[in-house]
Short mmCIF file of C-alpha atoms and ligand atoms in Angstrom, two decimals:
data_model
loop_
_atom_site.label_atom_id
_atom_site.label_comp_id
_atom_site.label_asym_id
_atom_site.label_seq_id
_atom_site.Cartn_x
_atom_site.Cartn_y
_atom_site.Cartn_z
CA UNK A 5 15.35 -102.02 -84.81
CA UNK A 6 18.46 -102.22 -82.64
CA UNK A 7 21.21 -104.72 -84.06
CA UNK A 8 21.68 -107.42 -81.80
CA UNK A 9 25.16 -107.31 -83.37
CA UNK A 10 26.14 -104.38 -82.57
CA UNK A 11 29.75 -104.35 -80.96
CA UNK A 12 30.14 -100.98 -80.32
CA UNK A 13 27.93 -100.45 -76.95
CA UNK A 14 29.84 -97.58 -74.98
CA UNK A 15 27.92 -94.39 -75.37
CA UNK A 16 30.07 -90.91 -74.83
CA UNK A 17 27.89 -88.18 -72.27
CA UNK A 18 30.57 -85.97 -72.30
CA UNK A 19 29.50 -85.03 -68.54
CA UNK A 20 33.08 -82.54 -68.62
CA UNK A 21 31.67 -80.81 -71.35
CA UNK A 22 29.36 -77.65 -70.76
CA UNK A 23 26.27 -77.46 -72.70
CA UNK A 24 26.39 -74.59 -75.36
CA UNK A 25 24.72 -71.92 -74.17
CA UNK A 26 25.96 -69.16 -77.54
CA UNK A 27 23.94 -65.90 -76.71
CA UNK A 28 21.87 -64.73 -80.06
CA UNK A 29 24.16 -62.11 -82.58
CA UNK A 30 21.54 -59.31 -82.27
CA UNK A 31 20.55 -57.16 -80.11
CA UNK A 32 17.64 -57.15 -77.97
CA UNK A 33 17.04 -60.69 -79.68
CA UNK A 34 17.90 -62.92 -77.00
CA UNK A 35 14.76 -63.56 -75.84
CA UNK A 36 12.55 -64.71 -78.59
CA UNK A 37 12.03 -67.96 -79.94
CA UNK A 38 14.52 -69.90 -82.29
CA UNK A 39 11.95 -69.29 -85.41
CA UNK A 40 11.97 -65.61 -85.34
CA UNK A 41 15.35 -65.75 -84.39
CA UNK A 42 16.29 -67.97 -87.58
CA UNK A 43 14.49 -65.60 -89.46
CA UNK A 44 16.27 -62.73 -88.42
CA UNK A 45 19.47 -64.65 -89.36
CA UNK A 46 18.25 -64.47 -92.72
CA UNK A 47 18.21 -60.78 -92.49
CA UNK A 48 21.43 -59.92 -90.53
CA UNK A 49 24.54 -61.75 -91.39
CA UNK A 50 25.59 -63.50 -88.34
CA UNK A 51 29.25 -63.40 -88.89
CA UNK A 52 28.98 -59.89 -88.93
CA UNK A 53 25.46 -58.84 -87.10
CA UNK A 54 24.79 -56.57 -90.36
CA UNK A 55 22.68 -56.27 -93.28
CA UNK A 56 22.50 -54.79 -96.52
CA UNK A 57 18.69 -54.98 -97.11
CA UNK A 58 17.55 -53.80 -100.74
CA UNK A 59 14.46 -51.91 -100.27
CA UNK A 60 12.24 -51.40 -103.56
CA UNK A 61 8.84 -51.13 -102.03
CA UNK A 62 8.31 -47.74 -102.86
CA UNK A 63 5.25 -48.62 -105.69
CA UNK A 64 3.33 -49.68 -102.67
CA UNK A 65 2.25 -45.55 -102.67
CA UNK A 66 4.25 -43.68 -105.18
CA UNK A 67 3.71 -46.43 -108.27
CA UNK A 68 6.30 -47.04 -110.45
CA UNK A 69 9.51 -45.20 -108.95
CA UNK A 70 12.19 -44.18 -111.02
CA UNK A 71 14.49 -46.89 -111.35
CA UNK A 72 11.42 -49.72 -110.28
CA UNK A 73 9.90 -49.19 -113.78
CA UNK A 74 10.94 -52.67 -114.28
CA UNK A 75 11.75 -55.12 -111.31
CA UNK A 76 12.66 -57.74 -113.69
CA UNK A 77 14.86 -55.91 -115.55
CA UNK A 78 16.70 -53.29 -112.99
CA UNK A 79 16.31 -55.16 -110.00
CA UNK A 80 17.22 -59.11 -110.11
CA UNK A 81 20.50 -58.50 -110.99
CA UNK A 82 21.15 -57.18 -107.81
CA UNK A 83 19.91 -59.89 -105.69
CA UNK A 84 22.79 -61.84 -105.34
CA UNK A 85 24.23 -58.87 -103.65
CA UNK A 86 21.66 -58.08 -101.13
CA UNK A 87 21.00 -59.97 -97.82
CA UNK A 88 17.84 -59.24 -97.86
CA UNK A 89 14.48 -57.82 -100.23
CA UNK A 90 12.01 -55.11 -98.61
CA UNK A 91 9.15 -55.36 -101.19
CA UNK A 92 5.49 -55.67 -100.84
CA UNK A 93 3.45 -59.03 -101.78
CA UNK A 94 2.50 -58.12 -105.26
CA UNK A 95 6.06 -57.79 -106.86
CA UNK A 96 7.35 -60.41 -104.44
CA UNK A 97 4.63 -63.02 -106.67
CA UNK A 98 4.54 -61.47 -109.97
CA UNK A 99 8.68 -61.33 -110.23
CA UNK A 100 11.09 -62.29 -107.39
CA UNK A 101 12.04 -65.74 -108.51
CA UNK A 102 11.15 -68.49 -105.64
CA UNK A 103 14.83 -69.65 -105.94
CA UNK A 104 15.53 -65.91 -104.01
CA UNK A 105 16.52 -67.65 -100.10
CA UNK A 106 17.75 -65.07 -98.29
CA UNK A 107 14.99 -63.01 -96.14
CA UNK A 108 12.26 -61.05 -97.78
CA UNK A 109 10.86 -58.37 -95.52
CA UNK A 110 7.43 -57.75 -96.69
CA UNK A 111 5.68 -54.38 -97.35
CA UNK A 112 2.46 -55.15 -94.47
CA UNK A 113 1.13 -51.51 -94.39
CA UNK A 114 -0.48 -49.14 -96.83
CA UNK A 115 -3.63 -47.51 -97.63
CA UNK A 116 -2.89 -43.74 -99.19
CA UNK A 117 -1.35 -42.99 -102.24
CA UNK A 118 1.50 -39.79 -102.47
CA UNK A 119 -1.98 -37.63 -103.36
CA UNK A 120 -3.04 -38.11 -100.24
CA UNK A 121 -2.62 -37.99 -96.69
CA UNK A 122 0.37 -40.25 -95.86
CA UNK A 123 0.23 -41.63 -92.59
CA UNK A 124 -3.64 -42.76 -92.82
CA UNK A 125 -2.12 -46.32 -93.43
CA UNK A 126 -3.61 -49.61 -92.66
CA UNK A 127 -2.61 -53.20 -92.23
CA UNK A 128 -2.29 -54.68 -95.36
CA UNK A 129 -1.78 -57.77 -95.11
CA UNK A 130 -2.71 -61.12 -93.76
CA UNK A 131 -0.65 -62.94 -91.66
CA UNK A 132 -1.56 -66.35 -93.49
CA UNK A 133 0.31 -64.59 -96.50
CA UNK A 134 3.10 -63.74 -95.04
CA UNK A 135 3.00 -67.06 -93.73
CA UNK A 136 2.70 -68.57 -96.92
CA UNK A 137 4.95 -66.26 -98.62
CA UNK A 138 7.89 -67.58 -96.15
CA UNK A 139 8.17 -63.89 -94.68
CA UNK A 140 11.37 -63.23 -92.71
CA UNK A 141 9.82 -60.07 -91.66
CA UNK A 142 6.60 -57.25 -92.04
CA UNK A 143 7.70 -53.72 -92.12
CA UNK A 144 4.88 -51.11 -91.21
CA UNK A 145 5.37 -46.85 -91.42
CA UNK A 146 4.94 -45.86 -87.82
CA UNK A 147 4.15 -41.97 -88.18
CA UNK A 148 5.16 -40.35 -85.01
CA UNK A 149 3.70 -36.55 -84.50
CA UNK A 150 1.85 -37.32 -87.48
CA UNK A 151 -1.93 -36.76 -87.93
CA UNK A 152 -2.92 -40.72 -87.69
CA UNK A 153 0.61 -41.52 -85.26
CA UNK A 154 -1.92 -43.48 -82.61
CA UNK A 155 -3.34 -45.85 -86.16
CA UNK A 156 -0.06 -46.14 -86.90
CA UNK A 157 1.45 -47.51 -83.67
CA UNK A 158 -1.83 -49.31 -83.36
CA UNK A 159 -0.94 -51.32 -86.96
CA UNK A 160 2.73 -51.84 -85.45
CA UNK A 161 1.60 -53.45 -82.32
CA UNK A 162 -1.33 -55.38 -84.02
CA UNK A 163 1.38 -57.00 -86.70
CA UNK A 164 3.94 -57.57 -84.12
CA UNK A 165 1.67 -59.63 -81.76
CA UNK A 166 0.45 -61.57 -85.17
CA UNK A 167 3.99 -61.60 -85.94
CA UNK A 168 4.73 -63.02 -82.81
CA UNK A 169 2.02 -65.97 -83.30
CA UNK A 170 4.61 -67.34 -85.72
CA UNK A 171 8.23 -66.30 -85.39
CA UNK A 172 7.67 -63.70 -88.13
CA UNK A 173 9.76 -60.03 -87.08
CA UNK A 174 8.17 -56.80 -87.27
CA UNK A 175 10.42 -53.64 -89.10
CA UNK A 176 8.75 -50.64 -87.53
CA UNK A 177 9.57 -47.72 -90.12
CA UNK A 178 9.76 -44.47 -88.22
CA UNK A 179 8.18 -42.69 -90.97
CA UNK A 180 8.69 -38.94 -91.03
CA UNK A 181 6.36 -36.33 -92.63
CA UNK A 182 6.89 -33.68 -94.70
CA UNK A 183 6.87 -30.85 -92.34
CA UNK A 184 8.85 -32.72 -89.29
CA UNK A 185 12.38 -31.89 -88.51
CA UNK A 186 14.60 -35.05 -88.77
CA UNK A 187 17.13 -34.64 -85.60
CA UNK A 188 18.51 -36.99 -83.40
CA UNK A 189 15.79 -35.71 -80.79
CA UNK A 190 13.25 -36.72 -83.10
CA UNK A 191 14.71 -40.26 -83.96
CA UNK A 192 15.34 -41.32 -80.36
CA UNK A 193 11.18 -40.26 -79.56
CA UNK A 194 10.14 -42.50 -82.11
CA UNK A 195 13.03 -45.09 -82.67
CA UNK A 196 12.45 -45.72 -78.98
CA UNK A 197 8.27 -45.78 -79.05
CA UNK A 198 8.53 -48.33 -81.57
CA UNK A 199 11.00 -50.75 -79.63
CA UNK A 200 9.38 -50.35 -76.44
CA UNK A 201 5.96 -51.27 -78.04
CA UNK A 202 7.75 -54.14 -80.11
CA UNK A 203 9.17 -53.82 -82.97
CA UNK A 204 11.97 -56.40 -83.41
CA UNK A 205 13.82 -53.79 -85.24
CA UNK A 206 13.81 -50.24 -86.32
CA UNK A 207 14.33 -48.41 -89.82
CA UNK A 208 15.25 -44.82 -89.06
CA UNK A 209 16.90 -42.02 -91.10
CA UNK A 210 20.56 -41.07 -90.34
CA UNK A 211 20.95 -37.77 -89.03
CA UNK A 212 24.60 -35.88 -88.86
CA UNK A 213 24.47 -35.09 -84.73
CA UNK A 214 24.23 -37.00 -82.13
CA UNK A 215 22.99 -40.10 -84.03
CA UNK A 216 24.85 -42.23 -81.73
CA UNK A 217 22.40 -41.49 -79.09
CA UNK A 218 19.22 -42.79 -81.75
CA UNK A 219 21.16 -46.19 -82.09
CA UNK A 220 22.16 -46.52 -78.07
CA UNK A 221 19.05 -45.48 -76.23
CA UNK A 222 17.39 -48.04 -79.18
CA UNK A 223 17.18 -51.55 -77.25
CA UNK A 224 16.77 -53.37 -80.66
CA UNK A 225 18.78 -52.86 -83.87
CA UNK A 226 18.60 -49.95 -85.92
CA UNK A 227 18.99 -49.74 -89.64
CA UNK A 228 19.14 -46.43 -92.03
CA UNK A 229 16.98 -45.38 -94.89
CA UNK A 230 18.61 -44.29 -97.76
CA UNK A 231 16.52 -41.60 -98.56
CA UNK A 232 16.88 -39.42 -101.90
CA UNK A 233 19.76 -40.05 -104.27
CA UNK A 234 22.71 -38.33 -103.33
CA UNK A 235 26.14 -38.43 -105.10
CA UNK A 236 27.69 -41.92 -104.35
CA UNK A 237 30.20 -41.03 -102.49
CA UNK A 238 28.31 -39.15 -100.15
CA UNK A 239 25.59 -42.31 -99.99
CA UNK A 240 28.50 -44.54 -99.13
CA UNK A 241 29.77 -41.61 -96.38
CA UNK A 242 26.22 -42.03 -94.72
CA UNK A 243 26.47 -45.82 -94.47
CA UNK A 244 29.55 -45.55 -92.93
CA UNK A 245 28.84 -42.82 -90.58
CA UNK A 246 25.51 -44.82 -89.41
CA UNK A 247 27.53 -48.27 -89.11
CA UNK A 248 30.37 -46.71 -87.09
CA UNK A 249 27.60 -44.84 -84.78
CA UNK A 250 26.05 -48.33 -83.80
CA UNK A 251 23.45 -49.06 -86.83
CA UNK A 252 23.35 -52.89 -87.78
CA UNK A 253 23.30 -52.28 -91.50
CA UNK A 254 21.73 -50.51 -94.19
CA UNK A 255 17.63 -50.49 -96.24
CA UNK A 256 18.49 -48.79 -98.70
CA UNK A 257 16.72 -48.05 -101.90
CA UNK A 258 17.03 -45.29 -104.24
CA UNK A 259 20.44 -44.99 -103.76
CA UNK A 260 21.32 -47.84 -105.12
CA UNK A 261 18.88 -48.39 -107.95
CA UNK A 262 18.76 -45.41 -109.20
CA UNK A 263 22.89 -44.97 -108.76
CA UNK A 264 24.82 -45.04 -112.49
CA UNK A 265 25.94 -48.40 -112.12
CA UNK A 266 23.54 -49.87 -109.38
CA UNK A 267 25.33 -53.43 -109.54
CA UNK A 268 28.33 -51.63 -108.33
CA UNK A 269 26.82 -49.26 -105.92
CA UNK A 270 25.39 -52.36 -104.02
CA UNK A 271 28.30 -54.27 -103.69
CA UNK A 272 30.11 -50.93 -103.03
CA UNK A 273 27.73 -50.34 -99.77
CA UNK A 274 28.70 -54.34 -98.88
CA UNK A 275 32.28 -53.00 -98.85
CA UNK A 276 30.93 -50.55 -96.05
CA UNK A 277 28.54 -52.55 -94.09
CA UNK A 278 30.37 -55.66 -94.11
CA UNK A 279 34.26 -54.76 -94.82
CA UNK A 280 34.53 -51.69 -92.52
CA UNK A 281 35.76 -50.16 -95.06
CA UNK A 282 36.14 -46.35 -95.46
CA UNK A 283 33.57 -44.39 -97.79
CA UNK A 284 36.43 -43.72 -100.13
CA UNK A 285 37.98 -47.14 -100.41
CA UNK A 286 34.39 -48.35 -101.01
CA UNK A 287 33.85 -45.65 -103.90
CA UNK A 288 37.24 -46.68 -105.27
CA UNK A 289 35.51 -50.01 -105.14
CA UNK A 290 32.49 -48.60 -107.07
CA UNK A 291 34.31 -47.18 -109.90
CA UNK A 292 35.99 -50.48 -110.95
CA UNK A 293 33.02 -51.94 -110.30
CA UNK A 294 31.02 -50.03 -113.05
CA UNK A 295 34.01 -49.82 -115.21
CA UNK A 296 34.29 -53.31 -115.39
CA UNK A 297 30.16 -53.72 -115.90
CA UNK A 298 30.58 -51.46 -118.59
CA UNK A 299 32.94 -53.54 -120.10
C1 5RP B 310 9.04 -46.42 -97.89
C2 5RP B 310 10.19 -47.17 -97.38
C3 5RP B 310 11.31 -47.40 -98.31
O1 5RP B 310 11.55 -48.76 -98.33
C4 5RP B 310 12.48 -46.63 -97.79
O2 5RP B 310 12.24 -45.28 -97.90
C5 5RP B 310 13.83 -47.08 -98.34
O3 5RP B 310 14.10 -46.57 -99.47
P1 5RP B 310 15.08 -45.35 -99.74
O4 5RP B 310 16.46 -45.82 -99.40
O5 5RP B 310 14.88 -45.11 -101.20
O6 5RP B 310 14.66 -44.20 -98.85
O7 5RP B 310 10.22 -47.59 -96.25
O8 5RP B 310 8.51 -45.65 -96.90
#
């Protein structure tokens, strides 16, 4: 009810004052609704249009991955450190905590194990679970050249119009096989496919040349895979390499869980992705780091 009281009666339109009109932190995000766009600012930092996303949802066909023997023990220690979790459904229930809130990109295809053919995946998952899971985002392998590359863009396109339904992104993983050369050439063919049929944004491997050209002819964001182990140092020199060649942050798995220190090795890659700082700074980083976890 309105207080017949009230003295103070002069309302303020600010007519002089342009309406905010901020354009959206990522690219190619402009366009979509505020949910998915809310979501996506759950993944990427908006002060600095990066993420470090923590990516342990390798069990989904290779079972339990060195260093992913234990989630509850090797993994949630590192959470506080990473913007966002790639995992798939099952580990997301059985461990994460529900008091995790930054985004948690679920694991939404699968189908073969590593004893199989790889890119014979499916959709696995339904989007009332991801829904009810609070999903910031599905990520689905999108096997370009391989034997099942049409299924596979076919399960990207299906989850991103579901996606779409409710403000949920889509990660399309540009999966490579075993017998494809990774070049830029490559990347661009199926970074690009996977935009243009619409992905919100793109997981790709770095590659040494030209990988400039994989992030700019890319209309949405681009982040790297880790891929295998490699010495820190030269895991941190990728990061920075991709971030300085226009990639909006890392998912990286392996190397940091299964790095000597990994609590160090994560915030180490923050130094990179988020500090601009140089690979060997950031390794300097990492060694006090692990000294001091040490103890
Ligand atoms: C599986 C994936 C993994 O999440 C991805 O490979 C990231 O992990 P890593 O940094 O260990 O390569 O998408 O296909």
């Amino acid at each position: 009810m309105p207080d017949p009281e009230q003295v103070k009666e002069e309302k303020n339109f600010y007519p002089d004052v342009p309406a905010r009109a901020e354009p959206f932190f990522l690219k190619g995000a402009n366009a979509l609704d505020w949910g998915m766009q809310n979501r996506l600012a759950r993944i990427f930092d908006p002060q600095t249009g990066k993420t470090v996303m923590l990516a342990i949802d390798h069990g989904y066909f290779q079972g339990p991955t060195t260093g992913l023997e234990r989630v509850d023990v090797t993994i949630l220690p590192l959470l506080p450190y990473a913007d966002t979790l790639m995992c798939t459904r099952g580990i997301l229930r059985a461990v994460i905590p529900p008091t995790f809130t930054r985004g948690v990109v679920l694991r939404a295809s699968g189908g073969p194990s590593i004893l199989k053919e790889l890119s014979n995946e499916q959709i696995a998952l339904d989007i009332e679970d991801a829904v009810r899971l609070n999903a910031a985002a599905l990520a689905v392998q999108v096997f370009i050249g391989g034997e099942y590359e049409t299924q596979t863009v076919h399960n990207m396109t299906r989850l991103a119009d579901l996606g779409n339904c409710y403000g949920i992104a889509t990660l399309a993983v540009t999966a490579v096989g075993r017998e494809m050369v990774r070049d830029a050439r490559y990347m661009r063919l199926a970074c690009r496919i996977c935009a243009e049929l619409g992905a919100t944004y793109v997981k790709t491997y770095y590659v040494s040349e030209d990988f400039e050209t994989v992030t700019a002819s890319c209309p949405v964001p681009i982040v790297i895979a880790g891929g295998k182990k490699l010495p820190e140092l030269d895991a941190l020199t990728m990061a920075y390499r991709a971030v300085q060649e226009g990639a909006a942050g890392v998912d990286m798995g392996r190397n940091i869980f299964q790095a000597e220190s990994p609590v160090a090795m994560i915030q180490a890659v923050r130094e990179v992705v988020h500090g601009g700082r140089k690979p060997e700074e950031a390794y300097d980083c990492y060694l006090t780091l692990k000294q001091e976890a040490e103890g």
